[in-house]
mmCIF file of C-alpha atoms in Angstrom:
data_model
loop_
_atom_site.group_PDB
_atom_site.id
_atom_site.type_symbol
_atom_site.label_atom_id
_atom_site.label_comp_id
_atom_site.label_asym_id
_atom_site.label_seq_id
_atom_site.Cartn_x
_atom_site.Cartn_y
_atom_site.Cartn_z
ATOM 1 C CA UNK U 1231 -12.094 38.058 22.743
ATOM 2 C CA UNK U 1232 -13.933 34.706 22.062
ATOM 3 C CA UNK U 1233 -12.254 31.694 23.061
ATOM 4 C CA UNK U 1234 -9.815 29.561 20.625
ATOM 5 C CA UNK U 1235 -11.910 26.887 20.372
ATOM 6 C CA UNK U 1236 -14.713 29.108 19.413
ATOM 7 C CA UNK U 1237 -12.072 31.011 16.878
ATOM 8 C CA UNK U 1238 -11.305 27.588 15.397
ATOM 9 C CA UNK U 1239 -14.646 26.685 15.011
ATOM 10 C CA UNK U 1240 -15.182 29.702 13.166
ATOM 11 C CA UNK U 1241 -13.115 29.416 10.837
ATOM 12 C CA UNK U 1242 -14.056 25.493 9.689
ATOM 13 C CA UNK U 1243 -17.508 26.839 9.196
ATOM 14 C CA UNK U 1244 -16.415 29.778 7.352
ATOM 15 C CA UNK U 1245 -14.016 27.750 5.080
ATOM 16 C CA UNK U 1246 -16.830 24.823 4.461
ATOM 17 C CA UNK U 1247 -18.979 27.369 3.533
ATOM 18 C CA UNK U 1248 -16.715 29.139 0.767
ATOM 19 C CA UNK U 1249 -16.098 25.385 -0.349
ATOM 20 C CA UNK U 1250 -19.252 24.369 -0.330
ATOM 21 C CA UNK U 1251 -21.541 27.289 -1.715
ATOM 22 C CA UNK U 1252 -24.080 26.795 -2.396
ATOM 23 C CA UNK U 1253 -24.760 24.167 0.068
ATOM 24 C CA UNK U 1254 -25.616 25.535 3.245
ATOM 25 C CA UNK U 1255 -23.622 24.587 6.185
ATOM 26 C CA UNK U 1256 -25.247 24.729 9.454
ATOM 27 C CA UNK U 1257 -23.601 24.419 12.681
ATOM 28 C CA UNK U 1258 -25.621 22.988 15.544
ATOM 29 C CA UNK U 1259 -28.705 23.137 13.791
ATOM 30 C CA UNK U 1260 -31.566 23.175 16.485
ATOM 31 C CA UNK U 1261 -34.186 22.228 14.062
ATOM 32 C CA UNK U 1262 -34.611 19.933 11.372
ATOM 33 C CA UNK U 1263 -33.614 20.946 7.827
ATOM 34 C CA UNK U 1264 -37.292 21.428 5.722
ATOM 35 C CA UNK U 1265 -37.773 18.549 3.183
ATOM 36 C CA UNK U 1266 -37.429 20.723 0.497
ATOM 37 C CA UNK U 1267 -33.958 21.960 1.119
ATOM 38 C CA UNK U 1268 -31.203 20.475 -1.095
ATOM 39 C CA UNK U 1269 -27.822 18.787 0.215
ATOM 40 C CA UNK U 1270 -26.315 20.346 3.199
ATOM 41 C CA UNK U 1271 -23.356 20.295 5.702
ATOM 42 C CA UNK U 1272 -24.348 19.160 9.592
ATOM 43 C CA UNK U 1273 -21.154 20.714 11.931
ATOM 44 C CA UNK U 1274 -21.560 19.521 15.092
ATOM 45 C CA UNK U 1275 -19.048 19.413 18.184
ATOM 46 C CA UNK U 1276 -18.699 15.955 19.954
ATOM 47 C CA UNK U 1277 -15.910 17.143 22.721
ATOM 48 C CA UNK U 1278 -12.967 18.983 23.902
ATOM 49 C CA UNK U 1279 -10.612 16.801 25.583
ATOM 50 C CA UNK U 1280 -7.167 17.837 27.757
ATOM 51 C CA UNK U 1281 -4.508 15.790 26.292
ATOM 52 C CA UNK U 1282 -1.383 16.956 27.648
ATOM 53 C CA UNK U 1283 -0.533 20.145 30.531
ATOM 54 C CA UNK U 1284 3.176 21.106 30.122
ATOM 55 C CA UNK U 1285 4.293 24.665 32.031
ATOM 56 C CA UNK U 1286 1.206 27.086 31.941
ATOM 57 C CA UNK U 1287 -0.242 25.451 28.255
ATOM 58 C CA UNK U 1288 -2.585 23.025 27.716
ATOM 59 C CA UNK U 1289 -3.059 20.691 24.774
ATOM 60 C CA UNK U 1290 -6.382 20.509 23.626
ATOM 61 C CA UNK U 1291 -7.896 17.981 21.131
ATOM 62 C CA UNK U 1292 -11.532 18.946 19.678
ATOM 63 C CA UNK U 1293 -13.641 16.353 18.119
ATOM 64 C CA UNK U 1294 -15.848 17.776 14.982
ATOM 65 C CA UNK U 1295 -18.355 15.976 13.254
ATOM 66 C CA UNK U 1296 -19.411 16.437 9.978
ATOM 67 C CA UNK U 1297 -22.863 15.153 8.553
ATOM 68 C CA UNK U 1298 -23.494 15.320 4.796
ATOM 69 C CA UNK U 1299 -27.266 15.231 4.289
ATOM 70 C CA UNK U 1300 -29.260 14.743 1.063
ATOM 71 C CA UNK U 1301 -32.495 14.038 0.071
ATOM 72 C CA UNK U 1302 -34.026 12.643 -3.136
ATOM 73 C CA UNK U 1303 -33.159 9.843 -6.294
ATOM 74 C CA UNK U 1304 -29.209 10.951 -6.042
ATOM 75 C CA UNK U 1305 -29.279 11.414 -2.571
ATOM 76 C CA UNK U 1306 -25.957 9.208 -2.113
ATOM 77 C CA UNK U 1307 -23.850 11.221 -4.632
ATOM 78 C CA UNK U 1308 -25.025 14.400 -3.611
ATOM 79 C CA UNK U 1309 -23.570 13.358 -0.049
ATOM 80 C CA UNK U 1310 -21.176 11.911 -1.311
ATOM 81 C CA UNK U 1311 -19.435 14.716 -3.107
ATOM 82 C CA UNK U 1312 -20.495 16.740 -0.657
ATOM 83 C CA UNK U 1313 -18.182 15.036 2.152
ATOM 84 C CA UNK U 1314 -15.350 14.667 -0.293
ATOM 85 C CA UNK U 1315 -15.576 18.581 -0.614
ATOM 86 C CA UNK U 1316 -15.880 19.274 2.884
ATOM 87 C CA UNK U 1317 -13.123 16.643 3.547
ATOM 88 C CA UNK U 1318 -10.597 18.410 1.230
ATOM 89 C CA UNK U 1319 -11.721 22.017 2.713
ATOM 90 C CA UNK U 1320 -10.802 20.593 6.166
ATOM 91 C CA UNK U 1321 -7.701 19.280 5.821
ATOM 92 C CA UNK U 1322 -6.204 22.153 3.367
ATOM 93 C CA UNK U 1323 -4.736 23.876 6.017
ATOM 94 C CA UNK U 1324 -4.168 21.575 8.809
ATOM 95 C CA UNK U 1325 -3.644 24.817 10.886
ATOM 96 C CA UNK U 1326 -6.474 26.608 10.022
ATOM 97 C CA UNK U 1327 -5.058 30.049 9.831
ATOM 98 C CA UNK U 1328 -2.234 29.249 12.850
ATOM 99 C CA UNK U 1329 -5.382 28.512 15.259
ATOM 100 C CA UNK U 1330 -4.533 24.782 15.740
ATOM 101 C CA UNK U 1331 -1.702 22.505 15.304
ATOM 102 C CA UNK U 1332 -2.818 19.886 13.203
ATOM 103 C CA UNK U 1333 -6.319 18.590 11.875
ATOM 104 C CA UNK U 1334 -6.354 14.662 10.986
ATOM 105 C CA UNK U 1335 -9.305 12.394 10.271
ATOM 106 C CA UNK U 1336 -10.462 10.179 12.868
ATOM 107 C CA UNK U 1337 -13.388 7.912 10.884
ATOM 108 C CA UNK U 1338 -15.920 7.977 8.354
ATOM 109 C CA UNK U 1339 -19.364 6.033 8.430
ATOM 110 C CA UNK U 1340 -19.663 5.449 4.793
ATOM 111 C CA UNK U 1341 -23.290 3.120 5.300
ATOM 112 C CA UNK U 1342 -25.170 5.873 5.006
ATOM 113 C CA UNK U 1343 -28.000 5.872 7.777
ATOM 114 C CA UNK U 1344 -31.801 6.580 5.973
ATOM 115 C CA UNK U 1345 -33.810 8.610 7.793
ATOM 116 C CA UNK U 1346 -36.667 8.099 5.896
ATOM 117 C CA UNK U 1347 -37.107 8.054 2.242
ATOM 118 C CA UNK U 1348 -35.196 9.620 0.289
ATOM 119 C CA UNK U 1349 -32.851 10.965 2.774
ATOM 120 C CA UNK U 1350 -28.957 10.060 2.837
ATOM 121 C CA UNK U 1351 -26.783 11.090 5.874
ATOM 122 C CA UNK U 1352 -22.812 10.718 5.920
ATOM 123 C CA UNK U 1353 -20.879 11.503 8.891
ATOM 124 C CA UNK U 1354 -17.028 12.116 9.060
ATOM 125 C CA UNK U 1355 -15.318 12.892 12.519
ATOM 126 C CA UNK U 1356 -12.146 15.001 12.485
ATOM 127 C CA UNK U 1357 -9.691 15.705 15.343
ATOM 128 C CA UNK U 1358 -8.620 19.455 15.750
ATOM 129 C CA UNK U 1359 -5.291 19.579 17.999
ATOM 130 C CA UNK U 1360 -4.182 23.404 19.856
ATOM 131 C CA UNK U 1361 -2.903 24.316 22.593
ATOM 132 C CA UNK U 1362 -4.071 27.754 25.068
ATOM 133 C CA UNK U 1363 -2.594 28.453 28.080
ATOM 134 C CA UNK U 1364 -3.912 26.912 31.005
ATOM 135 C CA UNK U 1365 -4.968 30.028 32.352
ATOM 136 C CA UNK U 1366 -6.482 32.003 29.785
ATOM 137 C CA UNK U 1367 -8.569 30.103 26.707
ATOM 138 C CA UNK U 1368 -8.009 32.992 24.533
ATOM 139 C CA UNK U 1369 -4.366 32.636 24.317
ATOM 140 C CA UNK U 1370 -2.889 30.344 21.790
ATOM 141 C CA UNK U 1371 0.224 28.624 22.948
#
């Protein structure tokens, strides 16, 4: 059984991508996106930190972030709605499916950053609290 930090991550990807379609969301990406590809979601994972050991549980606090990218004359408001969709995906069930314990916003970087022409990117962090036991990272707690 895969971790629950790996379960949680799962699931944000799969509910961005029902919320997003048909903008691709890509988690990790290793490789640039081409120039021709339209606006997509950027999920990357800054850290796990150890917040709290009580008994044989551990709470856990997971820092996502997530990078609208667009390219192109309406580059801003394609990233734009594009992180106000993800945004509202994210935080429609702060539990996501009983996985964590609460999902809150930490910041938003609304000057977007220009790559190079053309290209718009908007990053949002979010803070995913859970707890496993301290023995077994499968186990939610």
């Amino acid at each position: 059984m895969n971790s629950v930090r790996e379960r949680l991550l799962r699931t944000l990807v799969d509910r961005l991508t029902a919320a997003l379609a048909p903008a691709p969301v890509l988690r990790q990406p290793a490789t640039p996106l081409p120039r021709e590809a339209g606006p997509a979601l950027l999920v990357f994972v800054e850290g796990d930190a150890l917040t709290a050991h009580a008994n044989r549980l551990v709470d856990r606090a997971l820092t996502v972030r997530l990078v609208a990218l667009a390219r192109g004359a309406d580059a801003f408001d394609a990233a734009d709605r594009l992180i106000v969709a993800a945004h509202a995906a994210v935080l429609a069930d702060p539990n996501l499916g009983g996985l964590a314990l609460a999902v809150r916003e930490l910041d938003a970087d609304w000057d977007a950053d220009d790559l190079d022409a053309g290209t718009v990117m908007l990053p949002a962090r979010y803070e995913i609290r859970y707890r496993t036991h301290a023995l077994d990272l499968t186990q939610t707690g």
